[in-house]
Short mmCIF file of C-alpha atoms in Angstrom, two decimals:
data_model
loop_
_atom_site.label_atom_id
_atom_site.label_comp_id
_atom_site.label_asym_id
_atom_site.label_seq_id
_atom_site.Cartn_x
_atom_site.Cartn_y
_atom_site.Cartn_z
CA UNK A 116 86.33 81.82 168.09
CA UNK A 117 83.37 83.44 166.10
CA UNK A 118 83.78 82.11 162.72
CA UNK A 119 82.23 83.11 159.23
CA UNK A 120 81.02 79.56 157.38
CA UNK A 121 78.75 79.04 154.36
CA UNK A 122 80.70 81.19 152.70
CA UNK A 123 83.34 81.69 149.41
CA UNK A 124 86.24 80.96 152.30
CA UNK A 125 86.26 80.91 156.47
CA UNK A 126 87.32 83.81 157.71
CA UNK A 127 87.86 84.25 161.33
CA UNK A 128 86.56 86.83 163.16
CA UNK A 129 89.90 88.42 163.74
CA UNK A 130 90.23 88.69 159.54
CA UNK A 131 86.74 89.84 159.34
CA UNK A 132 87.34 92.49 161.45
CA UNK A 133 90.10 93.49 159.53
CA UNK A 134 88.21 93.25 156.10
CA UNK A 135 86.87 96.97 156.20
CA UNK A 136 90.73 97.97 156.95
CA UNK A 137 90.17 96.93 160.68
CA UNK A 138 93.64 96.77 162.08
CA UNK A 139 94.86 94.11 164.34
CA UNK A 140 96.64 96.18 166.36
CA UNK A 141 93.52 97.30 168.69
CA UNK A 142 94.05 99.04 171.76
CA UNK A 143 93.59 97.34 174.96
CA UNK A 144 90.21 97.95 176.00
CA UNK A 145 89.14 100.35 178.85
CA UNK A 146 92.29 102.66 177.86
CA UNK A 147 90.56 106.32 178.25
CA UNK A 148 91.13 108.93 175.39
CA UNK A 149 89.99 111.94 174.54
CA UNK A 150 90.66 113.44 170.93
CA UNK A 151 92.48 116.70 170.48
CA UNK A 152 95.05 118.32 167.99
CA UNK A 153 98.98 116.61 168.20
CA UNK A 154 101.13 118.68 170.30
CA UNK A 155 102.97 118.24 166.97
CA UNK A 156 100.88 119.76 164.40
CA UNK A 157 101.29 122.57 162.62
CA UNK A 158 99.57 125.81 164.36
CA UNK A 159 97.24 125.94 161.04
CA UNK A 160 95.84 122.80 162.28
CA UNK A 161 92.19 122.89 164.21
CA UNK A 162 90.59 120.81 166.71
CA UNK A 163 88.02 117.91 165.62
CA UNK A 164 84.10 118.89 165.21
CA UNK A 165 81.69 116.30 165.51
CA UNK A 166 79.31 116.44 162.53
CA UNK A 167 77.35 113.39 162.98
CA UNK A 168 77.14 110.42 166.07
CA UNK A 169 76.11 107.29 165.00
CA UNK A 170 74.27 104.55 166.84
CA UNK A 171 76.85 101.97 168.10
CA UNK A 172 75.43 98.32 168.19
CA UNK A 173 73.04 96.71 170.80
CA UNK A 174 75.76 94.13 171.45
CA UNK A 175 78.75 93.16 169.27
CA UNK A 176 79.27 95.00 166.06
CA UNK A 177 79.77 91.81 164.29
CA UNK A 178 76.24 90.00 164.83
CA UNK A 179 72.44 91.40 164.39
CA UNK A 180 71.01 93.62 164.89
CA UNK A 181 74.19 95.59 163.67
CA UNK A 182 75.10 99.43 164.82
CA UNK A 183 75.68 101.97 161.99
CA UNK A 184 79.37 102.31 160.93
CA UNK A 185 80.26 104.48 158.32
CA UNK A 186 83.02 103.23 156.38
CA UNK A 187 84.01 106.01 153.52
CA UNK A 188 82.87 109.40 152.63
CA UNK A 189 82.50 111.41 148.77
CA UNK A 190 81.72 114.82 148.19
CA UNK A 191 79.99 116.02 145.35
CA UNK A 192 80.73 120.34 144.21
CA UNK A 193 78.11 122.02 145.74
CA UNK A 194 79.26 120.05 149.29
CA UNK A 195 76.95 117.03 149.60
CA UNK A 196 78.37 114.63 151.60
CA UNK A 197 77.87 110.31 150.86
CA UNK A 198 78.70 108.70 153.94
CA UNK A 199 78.67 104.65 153.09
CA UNK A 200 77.47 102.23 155.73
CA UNK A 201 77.97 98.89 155.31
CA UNK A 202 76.63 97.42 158.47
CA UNK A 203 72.99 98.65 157.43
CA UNK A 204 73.59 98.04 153.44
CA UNK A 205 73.18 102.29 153.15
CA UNK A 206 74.68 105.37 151.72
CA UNK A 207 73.68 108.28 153.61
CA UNK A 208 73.47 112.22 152.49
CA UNK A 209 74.62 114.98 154.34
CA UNK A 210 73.94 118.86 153.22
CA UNK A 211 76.22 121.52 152.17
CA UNK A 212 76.12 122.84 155.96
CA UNK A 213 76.67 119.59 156.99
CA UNK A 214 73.33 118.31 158.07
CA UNK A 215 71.65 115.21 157.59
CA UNK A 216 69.55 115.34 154.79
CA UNK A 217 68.36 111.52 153.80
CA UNK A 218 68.99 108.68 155.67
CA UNK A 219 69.50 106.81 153.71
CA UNK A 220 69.91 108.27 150.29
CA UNK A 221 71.14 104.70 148.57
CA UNK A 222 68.96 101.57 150.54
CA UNK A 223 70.83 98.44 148.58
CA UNK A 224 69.32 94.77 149.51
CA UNK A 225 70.10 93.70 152.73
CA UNK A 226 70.55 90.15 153.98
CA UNK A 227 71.70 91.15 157.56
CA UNK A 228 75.21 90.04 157.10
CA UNK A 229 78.26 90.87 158.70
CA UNK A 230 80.81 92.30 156.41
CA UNK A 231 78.50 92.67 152.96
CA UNK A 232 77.28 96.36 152.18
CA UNK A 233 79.04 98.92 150.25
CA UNK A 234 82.10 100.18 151.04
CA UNK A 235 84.07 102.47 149.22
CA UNK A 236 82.30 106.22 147.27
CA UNK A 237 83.44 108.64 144.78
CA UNK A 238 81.21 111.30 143.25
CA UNK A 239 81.85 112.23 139.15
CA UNK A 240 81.83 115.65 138.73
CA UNK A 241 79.84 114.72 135.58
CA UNK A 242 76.89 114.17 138.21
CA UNK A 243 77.13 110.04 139.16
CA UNK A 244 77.65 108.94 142.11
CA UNK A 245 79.58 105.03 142.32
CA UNK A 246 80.06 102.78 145.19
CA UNK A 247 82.21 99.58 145.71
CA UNK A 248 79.99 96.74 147.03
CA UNK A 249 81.09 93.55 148.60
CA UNK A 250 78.66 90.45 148.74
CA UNK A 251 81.33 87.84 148.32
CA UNK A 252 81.26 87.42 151.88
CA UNK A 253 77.69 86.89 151.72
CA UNK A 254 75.64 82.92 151.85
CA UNK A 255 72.57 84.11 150.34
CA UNK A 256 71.81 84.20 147.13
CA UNK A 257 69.60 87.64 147.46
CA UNK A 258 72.65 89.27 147.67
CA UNK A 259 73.97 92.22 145.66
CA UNK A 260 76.62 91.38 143.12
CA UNK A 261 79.98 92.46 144.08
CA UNK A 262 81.70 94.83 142.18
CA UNK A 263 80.73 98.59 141.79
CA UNK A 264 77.35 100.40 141.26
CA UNK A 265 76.63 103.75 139.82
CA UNK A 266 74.05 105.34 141.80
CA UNK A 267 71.82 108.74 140.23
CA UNK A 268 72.88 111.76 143.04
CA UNK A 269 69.33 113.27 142.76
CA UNK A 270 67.46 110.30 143.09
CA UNK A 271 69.29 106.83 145.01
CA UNK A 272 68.50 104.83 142.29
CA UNK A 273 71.52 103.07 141.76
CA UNK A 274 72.15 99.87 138.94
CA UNK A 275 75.17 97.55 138.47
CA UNK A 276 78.06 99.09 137.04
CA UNK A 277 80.56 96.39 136.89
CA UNK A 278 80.78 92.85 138.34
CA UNK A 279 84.40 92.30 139.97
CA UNK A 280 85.39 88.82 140.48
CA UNK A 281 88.37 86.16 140.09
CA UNK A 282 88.67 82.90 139.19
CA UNK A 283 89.81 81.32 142.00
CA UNK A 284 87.72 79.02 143.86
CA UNK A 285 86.72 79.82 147.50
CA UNK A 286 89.00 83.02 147.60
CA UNK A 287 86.82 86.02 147.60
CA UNK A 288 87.43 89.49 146.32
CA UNK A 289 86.98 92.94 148.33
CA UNK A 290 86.16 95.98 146.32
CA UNK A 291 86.89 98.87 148.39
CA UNK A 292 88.04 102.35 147.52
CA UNK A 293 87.61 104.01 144.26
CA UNK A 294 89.60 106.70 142.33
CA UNK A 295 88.73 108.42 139.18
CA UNK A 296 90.63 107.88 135.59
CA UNK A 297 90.15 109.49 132.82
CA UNK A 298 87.35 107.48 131.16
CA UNK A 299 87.04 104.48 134.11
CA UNK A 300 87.35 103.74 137.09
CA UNK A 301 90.28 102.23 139.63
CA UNK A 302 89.17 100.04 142.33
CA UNK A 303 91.43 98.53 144.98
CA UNK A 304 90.56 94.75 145.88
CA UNK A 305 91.66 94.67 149.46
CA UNK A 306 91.79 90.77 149.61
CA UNK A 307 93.09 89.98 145.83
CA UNK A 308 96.39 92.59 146.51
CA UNK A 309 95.48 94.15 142.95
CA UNK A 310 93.81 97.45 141.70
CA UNK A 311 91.06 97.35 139.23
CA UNK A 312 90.66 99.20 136.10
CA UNK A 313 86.55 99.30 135.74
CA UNK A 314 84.63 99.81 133.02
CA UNK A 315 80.61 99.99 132.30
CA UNK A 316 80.01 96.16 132.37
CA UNK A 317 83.68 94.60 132.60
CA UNK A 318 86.85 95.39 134.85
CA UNK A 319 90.72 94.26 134.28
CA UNK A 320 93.49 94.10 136.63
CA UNK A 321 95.53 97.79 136.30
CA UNK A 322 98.30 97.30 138.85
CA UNK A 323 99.49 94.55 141.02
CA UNK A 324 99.44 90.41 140.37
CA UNK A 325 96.45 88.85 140.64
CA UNK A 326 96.56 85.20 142.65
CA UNK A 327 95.99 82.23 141.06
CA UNK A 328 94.89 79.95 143.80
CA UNK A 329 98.21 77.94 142.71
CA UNK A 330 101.38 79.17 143.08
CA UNK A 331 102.76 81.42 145.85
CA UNK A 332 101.06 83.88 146.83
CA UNK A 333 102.66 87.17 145.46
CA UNK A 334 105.05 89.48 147.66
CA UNK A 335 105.01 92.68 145.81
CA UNK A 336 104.02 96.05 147.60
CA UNK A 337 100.64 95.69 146.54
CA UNK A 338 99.56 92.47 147.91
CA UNK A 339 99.21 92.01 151.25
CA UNK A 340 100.90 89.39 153.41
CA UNK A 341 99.87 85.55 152.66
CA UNK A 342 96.79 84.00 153.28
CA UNK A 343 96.91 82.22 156.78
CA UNK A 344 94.86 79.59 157.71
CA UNK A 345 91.65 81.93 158.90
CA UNK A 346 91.18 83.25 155.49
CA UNK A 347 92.41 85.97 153.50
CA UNK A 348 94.67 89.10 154.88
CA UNK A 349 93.80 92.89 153.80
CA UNK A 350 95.91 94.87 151.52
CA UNK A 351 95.24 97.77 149.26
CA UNK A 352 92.77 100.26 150.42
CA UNK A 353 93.07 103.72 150.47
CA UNK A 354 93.38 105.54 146.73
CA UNK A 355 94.35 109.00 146.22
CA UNK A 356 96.10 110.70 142.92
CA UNK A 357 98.54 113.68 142.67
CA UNK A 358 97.13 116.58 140.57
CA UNK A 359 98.72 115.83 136.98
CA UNK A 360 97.42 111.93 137.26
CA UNK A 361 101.28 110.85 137.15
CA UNK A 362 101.40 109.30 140.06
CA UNK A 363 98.91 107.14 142.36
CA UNK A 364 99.36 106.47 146.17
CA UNK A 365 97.48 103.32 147.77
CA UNK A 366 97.52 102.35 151.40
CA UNK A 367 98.54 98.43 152.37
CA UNK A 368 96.69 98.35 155.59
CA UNK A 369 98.39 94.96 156.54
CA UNK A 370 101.39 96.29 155.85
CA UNK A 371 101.52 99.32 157.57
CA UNK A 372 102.88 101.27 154.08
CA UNK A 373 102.26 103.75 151.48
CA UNK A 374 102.56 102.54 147.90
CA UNK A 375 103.13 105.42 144.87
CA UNK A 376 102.63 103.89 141.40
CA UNK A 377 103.56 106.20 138.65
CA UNK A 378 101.42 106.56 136.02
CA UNK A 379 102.07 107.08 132.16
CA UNK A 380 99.32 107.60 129.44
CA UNK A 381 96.88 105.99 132.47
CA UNK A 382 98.59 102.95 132.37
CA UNK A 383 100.56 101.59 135.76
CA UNK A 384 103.84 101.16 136.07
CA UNK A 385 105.91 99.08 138.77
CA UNK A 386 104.88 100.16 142.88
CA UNK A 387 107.43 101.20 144.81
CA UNK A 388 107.13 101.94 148.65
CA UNK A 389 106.72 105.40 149.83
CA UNK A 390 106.10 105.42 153.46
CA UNK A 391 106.54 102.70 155.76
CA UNK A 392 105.90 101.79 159.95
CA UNK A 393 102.54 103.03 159.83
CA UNK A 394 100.05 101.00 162.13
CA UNK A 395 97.04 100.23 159.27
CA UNK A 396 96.60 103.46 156.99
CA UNK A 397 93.06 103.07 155.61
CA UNK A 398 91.82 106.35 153.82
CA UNK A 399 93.72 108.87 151.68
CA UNK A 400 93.20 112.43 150.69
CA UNK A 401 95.46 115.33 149.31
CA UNK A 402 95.49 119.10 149.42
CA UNK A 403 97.18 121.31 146.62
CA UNK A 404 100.82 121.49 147.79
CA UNK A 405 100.20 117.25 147.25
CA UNK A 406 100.40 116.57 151.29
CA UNK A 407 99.08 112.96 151.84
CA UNK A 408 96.46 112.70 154.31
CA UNK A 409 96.42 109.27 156.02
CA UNK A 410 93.20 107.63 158.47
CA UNK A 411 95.96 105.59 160.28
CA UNK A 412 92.69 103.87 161.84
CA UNK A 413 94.80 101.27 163.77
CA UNK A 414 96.89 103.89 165.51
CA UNK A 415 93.74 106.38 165.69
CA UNK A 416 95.40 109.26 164.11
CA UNK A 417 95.12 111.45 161.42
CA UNK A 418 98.59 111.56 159.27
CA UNK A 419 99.74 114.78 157.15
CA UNK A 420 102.73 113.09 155.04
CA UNK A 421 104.88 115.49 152.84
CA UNK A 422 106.23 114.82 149.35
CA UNK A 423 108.99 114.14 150.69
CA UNK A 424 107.53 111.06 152.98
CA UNK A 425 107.75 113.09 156.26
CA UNK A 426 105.17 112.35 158.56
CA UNK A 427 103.24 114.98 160.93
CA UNK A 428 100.34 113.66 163.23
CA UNK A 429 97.63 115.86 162.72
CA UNK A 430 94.77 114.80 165.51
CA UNK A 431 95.27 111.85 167.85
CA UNK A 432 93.46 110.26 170.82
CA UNK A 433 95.10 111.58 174.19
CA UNK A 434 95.16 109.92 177.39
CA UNK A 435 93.80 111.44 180.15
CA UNK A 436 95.13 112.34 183.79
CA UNK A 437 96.27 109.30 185.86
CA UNK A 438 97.85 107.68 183.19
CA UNK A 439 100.79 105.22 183.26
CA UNK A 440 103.31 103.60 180.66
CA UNK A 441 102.67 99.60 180.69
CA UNK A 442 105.71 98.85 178.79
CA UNK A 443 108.43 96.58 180.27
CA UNK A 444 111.77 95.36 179.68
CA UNK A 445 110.59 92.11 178.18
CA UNK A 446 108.38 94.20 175.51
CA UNK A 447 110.50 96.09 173.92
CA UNK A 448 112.05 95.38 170.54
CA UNK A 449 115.42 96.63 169.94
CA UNK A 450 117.58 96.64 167.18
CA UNK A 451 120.23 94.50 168.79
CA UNK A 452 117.36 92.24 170.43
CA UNK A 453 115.54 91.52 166.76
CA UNK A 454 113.89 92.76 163.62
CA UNK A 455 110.93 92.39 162.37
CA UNK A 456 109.64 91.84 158.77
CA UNK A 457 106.49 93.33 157.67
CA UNK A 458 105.53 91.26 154.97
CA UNK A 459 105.29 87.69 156.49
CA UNK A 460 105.05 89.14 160.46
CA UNK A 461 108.21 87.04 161.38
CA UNK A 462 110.31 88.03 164.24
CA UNK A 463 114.20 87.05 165.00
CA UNK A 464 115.86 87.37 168.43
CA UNK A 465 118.42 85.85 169.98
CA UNK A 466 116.20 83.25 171.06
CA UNK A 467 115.67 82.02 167.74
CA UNK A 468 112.68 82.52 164.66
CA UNK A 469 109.02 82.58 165.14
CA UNK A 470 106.58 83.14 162.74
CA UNK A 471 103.34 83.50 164.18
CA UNK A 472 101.16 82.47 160.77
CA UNK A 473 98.19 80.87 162.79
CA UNK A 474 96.21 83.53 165.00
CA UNK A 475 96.86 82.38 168.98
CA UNK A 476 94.51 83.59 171.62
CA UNK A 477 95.47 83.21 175.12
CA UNK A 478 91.86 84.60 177.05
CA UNK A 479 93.70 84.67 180.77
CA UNK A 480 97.03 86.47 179.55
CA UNK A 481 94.76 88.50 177.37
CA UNK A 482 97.41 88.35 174.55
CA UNK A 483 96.53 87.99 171.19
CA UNK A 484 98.90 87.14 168.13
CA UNK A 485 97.34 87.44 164.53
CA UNK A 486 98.41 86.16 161.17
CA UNK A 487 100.26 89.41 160.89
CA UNK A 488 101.98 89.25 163.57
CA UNK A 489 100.11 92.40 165.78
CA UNK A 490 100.53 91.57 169.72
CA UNK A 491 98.05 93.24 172.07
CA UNK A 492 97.84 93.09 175.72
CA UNK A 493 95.78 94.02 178.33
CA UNK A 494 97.91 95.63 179.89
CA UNK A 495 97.61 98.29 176.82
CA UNK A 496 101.05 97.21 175.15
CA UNK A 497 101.02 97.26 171.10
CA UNK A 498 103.67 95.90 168.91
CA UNK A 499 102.47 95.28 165.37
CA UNK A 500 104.45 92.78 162.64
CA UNK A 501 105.82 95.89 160.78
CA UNK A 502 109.07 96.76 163.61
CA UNK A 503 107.07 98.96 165.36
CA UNK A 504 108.42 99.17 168.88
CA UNK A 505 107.73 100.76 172.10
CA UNK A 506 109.94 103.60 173.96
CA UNK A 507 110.66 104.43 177.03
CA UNK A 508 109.47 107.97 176.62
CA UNK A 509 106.07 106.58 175.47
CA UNK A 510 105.96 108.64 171.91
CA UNK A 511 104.89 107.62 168.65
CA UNK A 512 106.34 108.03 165.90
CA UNK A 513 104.59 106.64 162.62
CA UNK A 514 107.40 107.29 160.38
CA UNK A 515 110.07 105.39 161.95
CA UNK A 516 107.59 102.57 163.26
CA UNK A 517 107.72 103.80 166.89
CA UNK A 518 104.76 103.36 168.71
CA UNK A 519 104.01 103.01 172.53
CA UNK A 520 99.69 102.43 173.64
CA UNK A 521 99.42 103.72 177.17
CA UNK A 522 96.42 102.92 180.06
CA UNK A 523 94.95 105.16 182.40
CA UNK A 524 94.23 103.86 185.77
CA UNK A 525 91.09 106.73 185.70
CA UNK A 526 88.74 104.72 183.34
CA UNK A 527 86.48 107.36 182.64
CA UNK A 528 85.18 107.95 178.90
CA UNK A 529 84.62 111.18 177.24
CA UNK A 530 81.18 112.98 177.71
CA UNK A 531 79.73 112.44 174.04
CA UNK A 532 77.04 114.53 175.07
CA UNK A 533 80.01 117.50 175.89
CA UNK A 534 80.57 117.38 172.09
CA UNK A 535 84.27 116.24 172.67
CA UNK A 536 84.52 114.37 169.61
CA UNK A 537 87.31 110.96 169.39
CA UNK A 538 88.50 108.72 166.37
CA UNK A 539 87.81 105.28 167.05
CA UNK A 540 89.00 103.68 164.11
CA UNK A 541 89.13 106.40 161.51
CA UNK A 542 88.39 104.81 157.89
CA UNK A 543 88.53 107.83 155.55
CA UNK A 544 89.37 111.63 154.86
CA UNK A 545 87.92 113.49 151.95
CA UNK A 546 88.15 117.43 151.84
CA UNK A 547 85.19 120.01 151.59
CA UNK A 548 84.55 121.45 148.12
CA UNK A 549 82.40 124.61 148.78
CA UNK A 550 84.56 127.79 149.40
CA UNK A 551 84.28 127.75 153.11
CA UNK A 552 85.22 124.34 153.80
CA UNK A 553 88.06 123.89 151.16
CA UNK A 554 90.83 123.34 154.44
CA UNK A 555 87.84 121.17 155.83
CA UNK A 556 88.98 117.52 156.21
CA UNK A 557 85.96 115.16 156.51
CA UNK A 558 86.52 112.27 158.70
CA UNK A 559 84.62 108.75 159.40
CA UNK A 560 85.26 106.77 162.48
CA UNK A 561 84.16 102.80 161.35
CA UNK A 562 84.86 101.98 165.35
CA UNK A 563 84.19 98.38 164.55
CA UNK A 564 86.61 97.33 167.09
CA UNK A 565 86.51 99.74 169.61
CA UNK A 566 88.75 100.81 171.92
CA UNK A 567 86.06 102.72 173.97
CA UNK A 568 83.35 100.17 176.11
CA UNK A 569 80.86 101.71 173.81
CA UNK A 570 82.01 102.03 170.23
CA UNK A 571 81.85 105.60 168.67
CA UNK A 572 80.97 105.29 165.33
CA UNK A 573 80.44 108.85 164.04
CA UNK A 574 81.53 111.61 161.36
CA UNK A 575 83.78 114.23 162.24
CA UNK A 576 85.69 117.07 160.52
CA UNK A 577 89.16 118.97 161.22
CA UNK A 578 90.73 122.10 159.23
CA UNK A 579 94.06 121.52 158.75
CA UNK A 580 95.10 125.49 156.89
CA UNK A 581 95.51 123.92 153.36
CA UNK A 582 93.15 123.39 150.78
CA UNK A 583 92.14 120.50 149.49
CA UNK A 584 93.09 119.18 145.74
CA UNK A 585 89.85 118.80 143.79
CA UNK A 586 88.19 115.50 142.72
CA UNK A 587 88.46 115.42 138.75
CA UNK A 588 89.18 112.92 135.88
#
């Protein structure tokens, strides 16, 4: 195992992976896909468009020289597009008609280090441009200083906003998304299982209980499961807000959920759950009848989830002629056989209780259990630690945690040079703000872990018949 030293903590490579809202649920590789609307979308719904293909790495994403993978996208009025990418320390720009215009626009200090570049963007309407930036993963001293930058949108030049830290020793933080409040800023801190209020020069925990290093780690829908012994586990990611500012949903990519936390006077009150048996929801967006849009980039979907929690799957990876299901008798989970608990990843039979806290690795059975309690094998099998099972028909089903991973025996890619665009790990959505791409839905595949032999990082868009709610304070 590949592992991360000189650093704040050890973090395997399995928990790095998952650190840009990498899920550990990773289809088996080989599996052929190509991308296309659900057969269970809504007839507004489009096909993807490729906007952008970015180089994949040489060799493995996780060591030098690293590939480009965009990680989260903003959109400024006039339809500028700032596509982060960590792996080369950039932000790039793309125009109004969605061509590359400077790449990069943003060039922060690079120390060539896996995991430490900015992550999360959000464009002010005001005419500033911030960016979460994560160098506590980093063993140089050159590095950036973790926390948020503000950035000028005509020029690159960007300067430290806010430093985010804790104070507990050797347990790093993880800025990652950003939403707008009224006069600051709320960042999620993906290892830490808190959101940030952020201010020029300080920020303060706004929702969720910040760790100690002490006691217990905390259990509330925030936080994500427990730190195992490979290093921390990846929580709160995704931010979006409803229209009136009353009410804030966050994704828990560990835990395969949707948090809402209502909001009063822009203070936070107590999380509640709103969706639940998703795979590992990463990026949020939401269009003006307050539709959730979810980059479920562990299950490689796009999610359209109603106020009322019901979930439609928008665009999906299909498999391709010859396929077969690879799921026996022996694994599937049924209600009668066991349960399974999201937060901790344990799992009851009749057998007895095992909780699979240490990450196992078995290279000939080509099974892999993480902290969380995500089993893939190579047969193409998936069954994560939030009771998501398989079926005999082979559908998924995000909202009630069903989910079956199928393998082709033809092995055959997509032609990238056809244009057929696929989401290999998709890490964001933001909506189009010029008039003709309003029901645009802008979407970046990380593919940092990639089900395809050659990852396909890239940026791609889909018009789903809605438009999009507006970024404002």
């Amino acid at each position: 195992m590949m592992v991360l030293r000189d650093m704040r903590t050890e973090i395997s490579r399995r928990t790095a992976l998952k650190t840009l809202g990498v899920s550990g649920v990773v289809l088996a590789g080989g599996v052929t896909a190509i991308s296309g609307q659900s057969d269970d979308a809504s007839d507004d719904v489009g096909e993807l468009e490729l906007v952008y293909e970015f180089e994949p790495p040489e060799g493995s994403p996780q060591e030098p020289p690293f590939g480009q993978h965009p990680e989260n996208v903003a959109i400024d009025p006039f339809g500028n597009k700032f596509v982060s990418v960590p792996s080369q320390a950039q932000i790039w720009k793309f125009g109004p008609e969605d061509e590359l215009v400077d790449q990069p626009f943003v060039q922060f200090d690079s120390t060539e280090e896996f995991l430490v570049g900015p992550t999360g963007v959000e464009y002010d309407p005001s005419g500033r441009l911030y960016s979460a930036f994560v160098s506590d993963l980093s063993s140089s001293e050159d590095a950036e200083t973790n926390g948020v930058y503000e950035i000028d949108d005509e020029n690159g030049e960007y300067e430290l906003y806010a430093e985010i830290s804790n104070d507990v020793e050797d347990f790093p933080t993880f800025p990652n998304d950003i939403a707008l409040l009224e006069n600051s800023l709320l960042v999620t801190d993906s290892f830490s299982g808190v959101i940030w209020e952020v201010k020029r020069g300080r920020a303060e925990v706004w929702a969720g209980e910040l760790w100690d290093g002490e006691d217990d780690f905390p259990t509330g829908p925030l936080a994500p499961p427990a730190p195992a012994a490979a290093g921390p586990q990846f929580g709160p990611n995704g931010l979006q807000f409803t229209e009136d500012k009353r009410t804030l949903y966050v994704a828990n990519t560990a835990k395969g959920t949707i948090v809402e936390i209502p909001v009063f006077e822009g203070n936070a009150r107590e999380p509640e759950v709103f969706v639940e048996g998703l795979v590992a929801p990463d990026g949020l967006a939401m269009d003006v009848d307050e539709n959730l849009y979810v980059a479920d980039n562990g299950a490689n979907q796009i999610l359209r989830i109603s106020p009322n929690g019901d979930v439609e799957v928008l665009a999906e990876n299909e498999a391709m002629d010859g396929e077969q299901e690879t799921t026996t008798e022996a694994e599937t989970t049924t209600a009668e056989e066991g349960t399974t608990t999201a937060e901790d990843g344990t799992t009851t039979d009749e057998a007895g209780t095992t909780t699979p806290e240490e990450e196992t690795t078995t290279a000939e059975a080509g099974t892999t259990t993480p902290e969380d309690g995500t089993a893939t094998a190579e047969e193409g099998t998936t069954t994560p630690g939030d009771g998501t099972t398989t079926d005999e028909e082979g559908t998924t089903t995000p909202g009630d945690g069903t989910a079956t991973t199928e393998q082709g025996d033809d092995q055959t890619e997509p032609d990238s040079e056809g244009g057929v665009p696929v989401l290999d790990q998709p890490a964001d959505v933001t909506f189009g703000t010029t008039d003709d791409q309003l029901e645009t839905l802008y979407i970046v595949n990380l593919a940092l872990t990639s089900q395809f032999e050659e990852p396909r990082p890239s940026f791609v868009k889909l018009d789903v018949g809605v438009d999009g709610l507006p970024v404002e304070r």
